[in-house]
Coordinates of C-alpha atoms and ligand atoms in Angstrom, one line a residue:
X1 CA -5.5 -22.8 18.8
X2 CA -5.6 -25.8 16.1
X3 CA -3.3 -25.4 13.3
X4 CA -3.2 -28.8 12.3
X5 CA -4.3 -28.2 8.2
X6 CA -2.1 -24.4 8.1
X7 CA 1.0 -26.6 9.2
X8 CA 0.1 -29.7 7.0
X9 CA -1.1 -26.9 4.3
X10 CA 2.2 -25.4 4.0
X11 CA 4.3 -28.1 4.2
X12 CA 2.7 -29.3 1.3
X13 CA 2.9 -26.0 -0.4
X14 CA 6.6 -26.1 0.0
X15 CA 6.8 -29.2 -2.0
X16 CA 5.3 -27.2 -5.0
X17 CA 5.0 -23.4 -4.4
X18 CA 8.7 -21.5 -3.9
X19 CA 8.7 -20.9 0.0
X20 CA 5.2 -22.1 0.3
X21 CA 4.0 -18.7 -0.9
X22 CA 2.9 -16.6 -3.9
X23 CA 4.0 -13.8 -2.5
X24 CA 6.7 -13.7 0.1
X25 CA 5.3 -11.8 3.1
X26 CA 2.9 -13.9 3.2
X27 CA 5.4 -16.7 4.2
X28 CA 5.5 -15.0 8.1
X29 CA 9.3 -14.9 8.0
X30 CA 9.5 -11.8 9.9
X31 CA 7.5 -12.8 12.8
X32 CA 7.4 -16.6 12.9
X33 CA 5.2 -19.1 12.8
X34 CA 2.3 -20.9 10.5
X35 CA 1.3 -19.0 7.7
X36 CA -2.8 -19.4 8.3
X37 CA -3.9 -21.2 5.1
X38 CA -7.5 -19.2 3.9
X39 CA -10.4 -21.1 3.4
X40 CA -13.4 -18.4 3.4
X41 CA -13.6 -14.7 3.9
X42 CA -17.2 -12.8 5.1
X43 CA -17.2 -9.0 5.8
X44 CA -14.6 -8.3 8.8
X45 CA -13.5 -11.7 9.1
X46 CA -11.0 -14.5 8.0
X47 CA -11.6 -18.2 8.2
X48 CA -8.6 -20.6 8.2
X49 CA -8.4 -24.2 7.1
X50 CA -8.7 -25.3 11.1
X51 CA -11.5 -23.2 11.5
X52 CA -10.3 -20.6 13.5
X53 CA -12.0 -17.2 13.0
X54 CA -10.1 -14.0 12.9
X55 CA -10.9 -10.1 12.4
X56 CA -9.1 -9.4 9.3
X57 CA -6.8 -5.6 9.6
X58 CA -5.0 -7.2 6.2
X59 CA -8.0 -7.0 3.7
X60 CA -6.1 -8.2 1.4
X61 CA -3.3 -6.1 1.8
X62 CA -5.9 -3.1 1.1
X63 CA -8.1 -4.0 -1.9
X64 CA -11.4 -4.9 0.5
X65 CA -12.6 -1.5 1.7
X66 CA -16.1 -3.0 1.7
X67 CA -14.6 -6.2 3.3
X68 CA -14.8 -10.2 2.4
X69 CA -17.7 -10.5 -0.3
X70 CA -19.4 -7.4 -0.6
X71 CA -22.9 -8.3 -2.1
X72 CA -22.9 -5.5 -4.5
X73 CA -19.2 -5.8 -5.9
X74 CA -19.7 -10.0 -5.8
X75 CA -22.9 -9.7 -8.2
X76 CA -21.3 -7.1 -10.7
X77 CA -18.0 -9.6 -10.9
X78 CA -20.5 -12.9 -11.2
X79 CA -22.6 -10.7 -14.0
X80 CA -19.2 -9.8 -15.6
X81 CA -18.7 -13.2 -15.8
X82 CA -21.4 -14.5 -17.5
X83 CA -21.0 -12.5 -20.6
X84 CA -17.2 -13.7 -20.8
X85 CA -14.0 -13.8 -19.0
X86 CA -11.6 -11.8 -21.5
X87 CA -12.2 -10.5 -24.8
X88 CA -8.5 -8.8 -25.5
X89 CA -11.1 -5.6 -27.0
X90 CA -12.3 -2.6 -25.3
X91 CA -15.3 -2.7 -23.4
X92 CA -17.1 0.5 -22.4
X93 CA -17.1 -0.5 -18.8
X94 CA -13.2 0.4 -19.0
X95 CA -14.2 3.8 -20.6
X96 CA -16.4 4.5 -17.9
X97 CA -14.1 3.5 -14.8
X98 CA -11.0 5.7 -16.3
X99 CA -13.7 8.6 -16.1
X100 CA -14.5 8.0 -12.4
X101 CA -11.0 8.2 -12.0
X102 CA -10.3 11.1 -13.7
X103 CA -13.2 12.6 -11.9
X104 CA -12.1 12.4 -8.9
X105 CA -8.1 12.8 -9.0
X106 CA -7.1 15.9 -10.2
X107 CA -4.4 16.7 -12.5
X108 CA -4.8 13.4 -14.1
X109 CA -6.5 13.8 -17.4
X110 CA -5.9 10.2 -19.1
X111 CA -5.5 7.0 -17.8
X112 CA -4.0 3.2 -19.0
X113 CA -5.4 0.3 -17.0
X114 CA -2.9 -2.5 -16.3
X115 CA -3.2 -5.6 -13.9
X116 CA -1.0 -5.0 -11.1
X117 CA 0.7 -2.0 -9.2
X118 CA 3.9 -3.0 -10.2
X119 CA 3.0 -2.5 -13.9
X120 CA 1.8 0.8 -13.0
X121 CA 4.8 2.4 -11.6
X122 CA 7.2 0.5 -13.8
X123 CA 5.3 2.0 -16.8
X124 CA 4.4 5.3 -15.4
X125 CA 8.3 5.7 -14.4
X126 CA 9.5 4.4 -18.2
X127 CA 6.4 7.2 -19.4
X128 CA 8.6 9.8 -17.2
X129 CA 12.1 9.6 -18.1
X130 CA 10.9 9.7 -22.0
X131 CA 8.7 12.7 -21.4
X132 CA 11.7 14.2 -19.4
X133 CA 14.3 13.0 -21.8
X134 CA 16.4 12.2 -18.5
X135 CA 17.3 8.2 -17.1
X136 CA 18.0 9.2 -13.4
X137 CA 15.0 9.0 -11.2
X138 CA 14.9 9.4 -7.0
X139 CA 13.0 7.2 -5.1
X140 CA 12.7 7.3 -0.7
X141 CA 14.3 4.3 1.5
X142 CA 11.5 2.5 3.2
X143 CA 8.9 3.6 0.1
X144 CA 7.8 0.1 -2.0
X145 CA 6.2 0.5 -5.6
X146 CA 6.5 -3.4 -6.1
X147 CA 9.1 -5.2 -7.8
X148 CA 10.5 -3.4 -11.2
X149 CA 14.2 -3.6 -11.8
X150 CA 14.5 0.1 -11.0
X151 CA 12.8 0.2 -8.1
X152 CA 14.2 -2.7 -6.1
X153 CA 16.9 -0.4 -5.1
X154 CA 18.2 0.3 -1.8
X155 CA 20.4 3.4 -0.5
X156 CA 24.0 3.5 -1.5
X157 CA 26.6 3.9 1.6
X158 CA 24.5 6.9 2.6
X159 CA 21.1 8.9 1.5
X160 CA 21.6 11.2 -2.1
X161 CA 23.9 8.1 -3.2
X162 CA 23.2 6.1 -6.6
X163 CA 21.8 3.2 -5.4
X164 CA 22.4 -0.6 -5.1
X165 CA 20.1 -3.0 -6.3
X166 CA 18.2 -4.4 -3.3
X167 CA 18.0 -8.2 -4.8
X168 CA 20.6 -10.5 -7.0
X169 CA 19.6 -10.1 -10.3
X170 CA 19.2 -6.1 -11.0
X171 CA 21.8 -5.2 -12.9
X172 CA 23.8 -2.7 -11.3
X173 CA 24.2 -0.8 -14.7
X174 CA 20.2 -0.1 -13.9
X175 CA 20.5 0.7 -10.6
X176 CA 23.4 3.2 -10.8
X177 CA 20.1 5.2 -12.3
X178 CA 18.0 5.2 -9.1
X179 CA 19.2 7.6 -6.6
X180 CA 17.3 7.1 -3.1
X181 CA 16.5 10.0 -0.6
X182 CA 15.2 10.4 2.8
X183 CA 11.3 10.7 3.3
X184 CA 10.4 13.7 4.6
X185 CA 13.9 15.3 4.3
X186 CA 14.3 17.9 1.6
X187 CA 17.2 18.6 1.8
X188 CA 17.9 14.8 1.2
X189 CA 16.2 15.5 -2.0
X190 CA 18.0 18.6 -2.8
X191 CA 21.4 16.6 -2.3
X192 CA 20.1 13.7 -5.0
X193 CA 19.0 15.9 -7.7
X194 CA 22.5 18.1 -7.3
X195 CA 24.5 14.8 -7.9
X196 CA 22.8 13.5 -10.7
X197 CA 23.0 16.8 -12.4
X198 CA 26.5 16.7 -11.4
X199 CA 27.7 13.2 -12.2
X200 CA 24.7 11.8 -13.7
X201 CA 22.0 12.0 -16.4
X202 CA 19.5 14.5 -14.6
X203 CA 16.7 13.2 -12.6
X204 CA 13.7 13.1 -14.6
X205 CA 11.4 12.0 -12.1
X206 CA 10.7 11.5 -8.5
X207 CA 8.4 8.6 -7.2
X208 CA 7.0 9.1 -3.9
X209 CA 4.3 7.2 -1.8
X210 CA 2.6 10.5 -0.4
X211 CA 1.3 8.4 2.5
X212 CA 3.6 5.7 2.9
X213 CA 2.3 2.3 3.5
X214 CA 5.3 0.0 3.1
X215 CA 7.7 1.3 5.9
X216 CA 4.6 1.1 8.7
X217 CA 2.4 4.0 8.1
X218 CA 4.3 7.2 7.8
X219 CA 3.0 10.1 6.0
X220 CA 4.6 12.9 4.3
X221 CA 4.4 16.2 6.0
X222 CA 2.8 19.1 3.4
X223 CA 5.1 20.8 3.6
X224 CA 8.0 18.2 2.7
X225 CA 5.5 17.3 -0.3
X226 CA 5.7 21.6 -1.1
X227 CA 9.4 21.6 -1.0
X228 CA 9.2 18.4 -3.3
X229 CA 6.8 20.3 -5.6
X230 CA 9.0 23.1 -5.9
X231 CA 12.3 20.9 -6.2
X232 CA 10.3 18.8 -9.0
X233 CA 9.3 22.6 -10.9
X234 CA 13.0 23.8 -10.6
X235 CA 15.1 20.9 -12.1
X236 CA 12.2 19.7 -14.8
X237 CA 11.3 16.4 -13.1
X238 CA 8.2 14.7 -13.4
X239 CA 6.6 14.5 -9.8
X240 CA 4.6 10.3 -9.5
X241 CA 2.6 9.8 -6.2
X242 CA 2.6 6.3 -6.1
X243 CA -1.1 5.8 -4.4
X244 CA -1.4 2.0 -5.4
X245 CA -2.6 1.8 -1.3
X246 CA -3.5 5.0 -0.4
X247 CA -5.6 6.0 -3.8
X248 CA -9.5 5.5 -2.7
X249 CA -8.5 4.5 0.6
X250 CA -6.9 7.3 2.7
X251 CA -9.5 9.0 1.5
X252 CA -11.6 9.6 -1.9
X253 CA -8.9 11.3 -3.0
X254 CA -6.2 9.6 -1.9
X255 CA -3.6 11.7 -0.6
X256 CA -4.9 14.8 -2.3
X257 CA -7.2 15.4 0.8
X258 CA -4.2 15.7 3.1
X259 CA -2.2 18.2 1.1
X260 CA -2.4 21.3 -1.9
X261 CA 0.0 19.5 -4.0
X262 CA -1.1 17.4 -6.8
X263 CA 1.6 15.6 -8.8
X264 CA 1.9 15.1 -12.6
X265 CA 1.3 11.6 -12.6
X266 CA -0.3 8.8 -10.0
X267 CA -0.6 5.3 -10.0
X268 CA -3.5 3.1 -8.6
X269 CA -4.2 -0.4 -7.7
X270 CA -5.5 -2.2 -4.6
X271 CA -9.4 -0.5 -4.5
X272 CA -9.4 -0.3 -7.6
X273 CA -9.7 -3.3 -8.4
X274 CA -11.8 -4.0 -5.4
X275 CA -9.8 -7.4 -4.9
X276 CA -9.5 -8.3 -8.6
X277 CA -6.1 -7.8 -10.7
X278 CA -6.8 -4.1 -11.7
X279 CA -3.8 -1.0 -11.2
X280 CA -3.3 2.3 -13.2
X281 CA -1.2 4.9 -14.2
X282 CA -2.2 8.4 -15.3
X283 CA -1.5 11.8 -15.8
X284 CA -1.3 15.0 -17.9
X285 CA -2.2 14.7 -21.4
X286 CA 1.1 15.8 -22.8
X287 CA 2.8 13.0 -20.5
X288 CA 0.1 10.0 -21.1
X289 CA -0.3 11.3 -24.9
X290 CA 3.5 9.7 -25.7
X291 CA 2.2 6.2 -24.6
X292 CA 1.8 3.6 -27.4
X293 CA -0.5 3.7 -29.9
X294 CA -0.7 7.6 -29.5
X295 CA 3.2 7.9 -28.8
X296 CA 6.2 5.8 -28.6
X297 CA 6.6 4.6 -25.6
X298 CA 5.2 1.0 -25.3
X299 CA 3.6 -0.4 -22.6
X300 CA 1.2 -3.4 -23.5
X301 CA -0.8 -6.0 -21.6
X302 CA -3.1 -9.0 -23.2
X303 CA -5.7 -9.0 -19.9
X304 CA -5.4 -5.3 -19.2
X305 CA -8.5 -3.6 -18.4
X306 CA -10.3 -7.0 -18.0
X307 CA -13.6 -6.9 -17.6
X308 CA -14.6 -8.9 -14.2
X309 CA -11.7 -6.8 -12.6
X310 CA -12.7 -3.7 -14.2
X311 CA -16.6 -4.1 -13.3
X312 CA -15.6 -5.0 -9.4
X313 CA -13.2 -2.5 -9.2
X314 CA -16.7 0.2 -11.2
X315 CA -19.3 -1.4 -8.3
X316 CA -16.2 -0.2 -5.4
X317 CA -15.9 3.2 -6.9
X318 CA -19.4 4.0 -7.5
X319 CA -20.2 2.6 -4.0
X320 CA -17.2 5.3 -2.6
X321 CA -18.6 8.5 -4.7
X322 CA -22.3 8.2 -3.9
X323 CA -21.7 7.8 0.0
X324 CA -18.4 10.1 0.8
X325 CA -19.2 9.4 4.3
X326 CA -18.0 6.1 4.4
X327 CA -14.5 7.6 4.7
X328 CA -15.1 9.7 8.1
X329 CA -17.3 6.4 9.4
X330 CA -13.6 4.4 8.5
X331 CA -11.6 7.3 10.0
X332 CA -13.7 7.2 13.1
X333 CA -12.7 3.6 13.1
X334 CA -9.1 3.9 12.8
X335 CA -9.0 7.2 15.4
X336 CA -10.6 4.8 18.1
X337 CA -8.5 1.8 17.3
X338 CA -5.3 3.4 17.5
X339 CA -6.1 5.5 20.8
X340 CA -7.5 2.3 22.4
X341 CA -4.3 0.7 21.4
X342 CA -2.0 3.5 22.3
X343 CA -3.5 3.8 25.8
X344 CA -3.1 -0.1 26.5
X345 CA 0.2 -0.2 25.2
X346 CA 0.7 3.1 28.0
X347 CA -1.1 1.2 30.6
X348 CA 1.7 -1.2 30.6
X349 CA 4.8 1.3 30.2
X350 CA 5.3 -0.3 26.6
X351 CA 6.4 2.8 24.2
X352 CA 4.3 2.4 21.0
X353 CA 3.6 5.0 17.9
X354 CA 0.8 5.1 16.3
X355 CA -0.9 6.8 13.1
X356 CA -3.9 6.6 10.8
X357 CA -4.7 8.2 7.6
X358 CA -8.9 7.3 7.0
X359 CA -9.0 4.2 6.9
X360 CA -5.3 3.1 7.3
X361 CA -3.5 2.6 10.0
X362 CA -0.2 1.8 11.4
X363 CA 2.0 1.6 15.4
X364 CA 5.6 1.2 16.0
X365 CA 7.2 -0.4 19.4
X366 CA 9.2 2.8 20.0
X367 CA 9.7 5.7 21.6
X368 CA 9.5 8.7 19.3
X369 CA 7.2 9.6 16.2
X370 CA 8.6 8.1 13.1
X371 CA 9.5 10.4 10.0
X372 CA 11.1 8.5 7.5
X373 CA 12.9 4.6 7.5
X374 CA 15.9 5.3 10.1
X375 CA 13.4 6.0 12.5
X376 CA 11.2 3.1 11.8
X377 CA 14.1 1.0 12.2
X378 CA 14.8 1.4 15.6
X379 CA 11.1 -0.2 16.3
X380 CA 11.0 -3.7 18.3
X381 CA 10.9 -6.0 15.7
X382 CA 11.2 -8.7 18.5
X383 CA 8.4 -7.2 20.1
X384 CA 6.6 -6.9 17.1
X385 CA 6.3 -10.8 16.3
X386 CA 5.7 -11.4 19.8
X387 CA 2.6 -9.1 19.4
X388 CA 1.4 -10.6 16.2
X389 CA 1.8 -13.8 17.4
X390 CA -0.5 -13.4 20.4
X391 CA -3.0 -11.2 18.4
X392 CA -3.4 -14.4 16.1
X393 CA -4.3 -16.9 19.2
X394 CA -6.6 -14.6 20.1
X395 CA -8.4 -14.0 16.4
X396 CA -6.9 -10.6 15.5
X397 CA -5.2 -11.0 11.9
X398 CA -2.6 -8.3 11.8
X399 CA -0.1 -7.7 9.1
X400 CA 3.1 -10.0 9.5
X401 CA 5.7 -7.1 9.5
X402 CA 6.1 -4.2 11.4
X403 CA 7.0 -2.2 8.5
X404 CA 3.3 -2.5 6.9
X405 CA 0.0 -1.1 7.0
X406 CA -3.4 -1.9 8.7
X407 CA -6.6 -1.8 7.0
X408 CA -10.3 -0.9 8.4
X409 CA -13.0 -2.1 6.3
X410 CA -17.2 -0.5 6.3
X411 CA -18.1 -4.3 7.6
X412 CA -16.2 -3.5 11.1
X413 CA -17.7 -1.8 13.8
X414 CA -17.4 -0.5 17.6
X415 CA -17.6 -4.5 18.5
X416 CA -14.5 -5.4 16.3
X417 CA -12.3 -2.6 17.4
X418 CA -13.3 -3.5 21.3
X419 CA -12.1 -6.9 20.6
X420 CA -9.3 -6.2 19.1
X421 CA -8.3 -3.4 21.9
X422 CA -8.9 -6.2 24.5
X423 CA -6.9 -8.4 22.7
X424 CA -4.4 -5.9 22.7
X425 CA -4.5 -5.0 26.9
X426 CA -4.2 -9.0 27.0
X427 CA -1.5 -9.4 25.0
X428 CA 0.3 -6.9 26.5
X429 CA 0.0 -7.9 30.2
X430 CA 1.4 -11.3 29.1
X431 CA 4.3 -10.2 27.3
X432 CA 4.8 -7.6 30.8
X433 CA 4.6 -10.5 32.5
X434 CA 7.1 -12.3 30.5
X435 CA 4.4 -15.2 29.0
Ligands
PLP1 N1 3.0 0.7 -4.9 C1 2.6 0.6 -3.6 C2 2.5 1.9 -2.8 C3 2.3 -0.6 -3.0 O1 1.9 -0.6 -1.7 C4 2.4 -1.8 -3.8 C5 2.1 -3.1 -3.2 O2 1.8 -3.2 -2.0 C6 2.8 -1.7 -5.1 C7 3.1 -0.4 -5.6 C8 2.9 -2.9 -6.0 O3 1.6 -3.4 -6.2 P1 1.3 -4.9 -6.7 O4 1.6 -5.7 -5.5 O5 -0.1 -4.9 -7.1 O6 2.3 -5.2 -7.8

């Protein structure tokens, strides 16, 4: 495979761009390798600079449900366009996508656009502690909901600690304010909200990625999401499912399908925005009510709710509500990837995991099911970037990590996931064969 411009591309990059990357996942470091510099995408495929054709299980980290340049979302964006890029004014478009929202996701009954999911759980989080009254919030080890000081946190010595920030520059005074528990382990749970009551400030809220995305694909059981319910109800904490990558996507409904417990706030971002800057936050009246102008708590953004993001992110959502069925077509789609995968990866004695949630999925290189971080740990990273590695020569685009998600999109079909199962059975006799 010719990666003459991705090598030349990045080096050049470097020069300018901090690691050669917007973004550092993007930068391969956890599996080796060129980064594959993006010149074109169409449906289920990526193009690179050299040419070289892949089929695409990134979609953008999750935005493209429809796939690379959807017609319908591509003409409502280049429409948008024409009639201005920003106005820093409301637009009725944005009235009209925080009612399909609200439609769909129940419990939350007002909503506050924003440009990234970041913004959305760092202001959804500052929203909670003032409606709680209470700084300590718990987060789960292995769960991402992007990059705010408070949520860069990692577990202290042990699970149910106070935790230490996870990068240089997060004051440890802010930290101390995050305790982190173990996903799907209540008791975990039980054990942060007792300290914090005990030698903290309370917890006034929990943020958990229902389906979690960012540790591999590992979803919550229902009845860990019950207990959590329950645990939220007893000590007065506000209860945020993060569904920035599982909102729209798991299903229409996000996580809601898989379970009877709905939270008092969510967050969204990703399909959303269909590809374009767009996230969310919302929830209950009496919690979104306290948000600046109506309230106190201030949370501001100049291209918030912009309007070519906003009417791509309308097209997506319409396009998902009128045909529901696109979600068991995706699921179908996921079910036959990760079988066909499992079974290869059986064929040659290699002991993989896998999961899907509609149209996400996710495999670990280990031997038993995964339930929260420590388990996903003891995966074969080694293996892993061996895998990816080999999937790339032969024009399957996987996520760099093992720790991430994969992503089918309504433009694939039986003929992508055969190919990518062959791939797979390929792949895997070489690395048995030591190649
Ligand atoms: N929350 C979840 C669950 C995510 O997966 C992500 C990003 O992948 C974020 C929040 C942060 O979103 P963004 O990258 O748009 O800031």
């Amino acid at each position: 495979m010719e990666l003459i411009h991705s090598i030349n591309d990045f080096n050049e990059a470097k020069q300018v761009i901090v690691g050669g990357v917007n973004s550092p996942v993007r930068a391969f470091g956890s599996v080796g390798g060129t980064p594959r510099f993006i010149k074109k995408g169409a449906g289920a495929y990526l193009y690179d600079e050299d040419d070289n054709v892949y089929i695409d299980f990134v979609q953008s980290w999750g935005p493209l449900i429809f796939g690379h340049c959807d017609k319908d979302i591509e003409s409502n964006v280049l429409h948008a366009a024409k009639n201005g890029l920003s106005f820093g004014a409301p637009t009725e478009l944005e009235t009209t996508l925080a009612k399909e929202i609200i439609s769909v996701y129940d419990n939350v009954e007002k909503i506050r656009l924003v440009n990234s999911g970041t913004e959305a759980t760092m202001s959804a989080i500052r929203l909670a502690r003032a409606y709680s009254g209470k700084d300590d919030i718990i987060k789960f080890e292995g769960c991402y909901h992007g990059h705010s000081d408070s949520l860069l946190v990692s577990a202290g010595s042990g699970c149910a600690t106070f935790g230490n920030p996870s990068s240089p520059g997060v004051p440890k005074d802010l930290s101390k304010h995050t305790l982190v528990a173990r996903y799907n382990d209540i008791d975990s749970v039980r054990a942060c909200f007792e300290t914090s009551a005990k030698n903290g400030s309370g917890v006034g809220c929990v943020i958990i990625e229902p389906i979690a995305g960012n540790m591999g694909l590992v979803p919550a059981s229902k009845e860990f999401l019950r207990a959590l319910r329950k645990l939220c109800n007893e000590f007065s904490a506000v209860l945020i499912f993060d569904e920035v990558m599982s909102g729209f996507r798991a299903s229409l409904k996000g996580a809601l399908s898989f379970c009877d417990v709905l939270p008092d706030m969510a967050t969204f971002g990703k399909v959303i925005g269909a590809g374009m800057p767009l996230a969310a936050f919302g929830g209950k009246d009496e919690i979104m009510n306290l948000l600046s102008p109506v309230g106190g708590v201030y949370q501001a953004g100049t291209l918030s709710g912009n309007p070519l993001a906003v009417s791509g992110g309308l097209c997506a959502l319409s396009k998902l509500k009128a045909n529901p069925k696109i979600y068991t077509y995706l699921e179908n789609l996921a079910r036959k990837l990760t079988t066909g995968l499992k079974e290869s990866a059986n064929e040659y004695k290699i002991p993989m995991q896998t999961t899907f949630r509609g149209s996400m999925f996710g495999f670990f290189f280990c031997e038993n099911e995964v339930k929260n971080f420590d388990d996903a740990k003891k995966a074969d990273t080694a293996l892993f970037a061996k895998f990816h590695q080999k999937m790339l020569e032969k024009g399957v685009y996987l996520a760099c990590s093992q720790f991430e998600t994969g992503f089918i999109c309504t433009s694939m079909g039986e003929k992508e996931i055969d190919t990518t199962i062959c791939a797979a059975k390929e792949c895997f006799a070489e690395i048995t064969q030591g190649l």
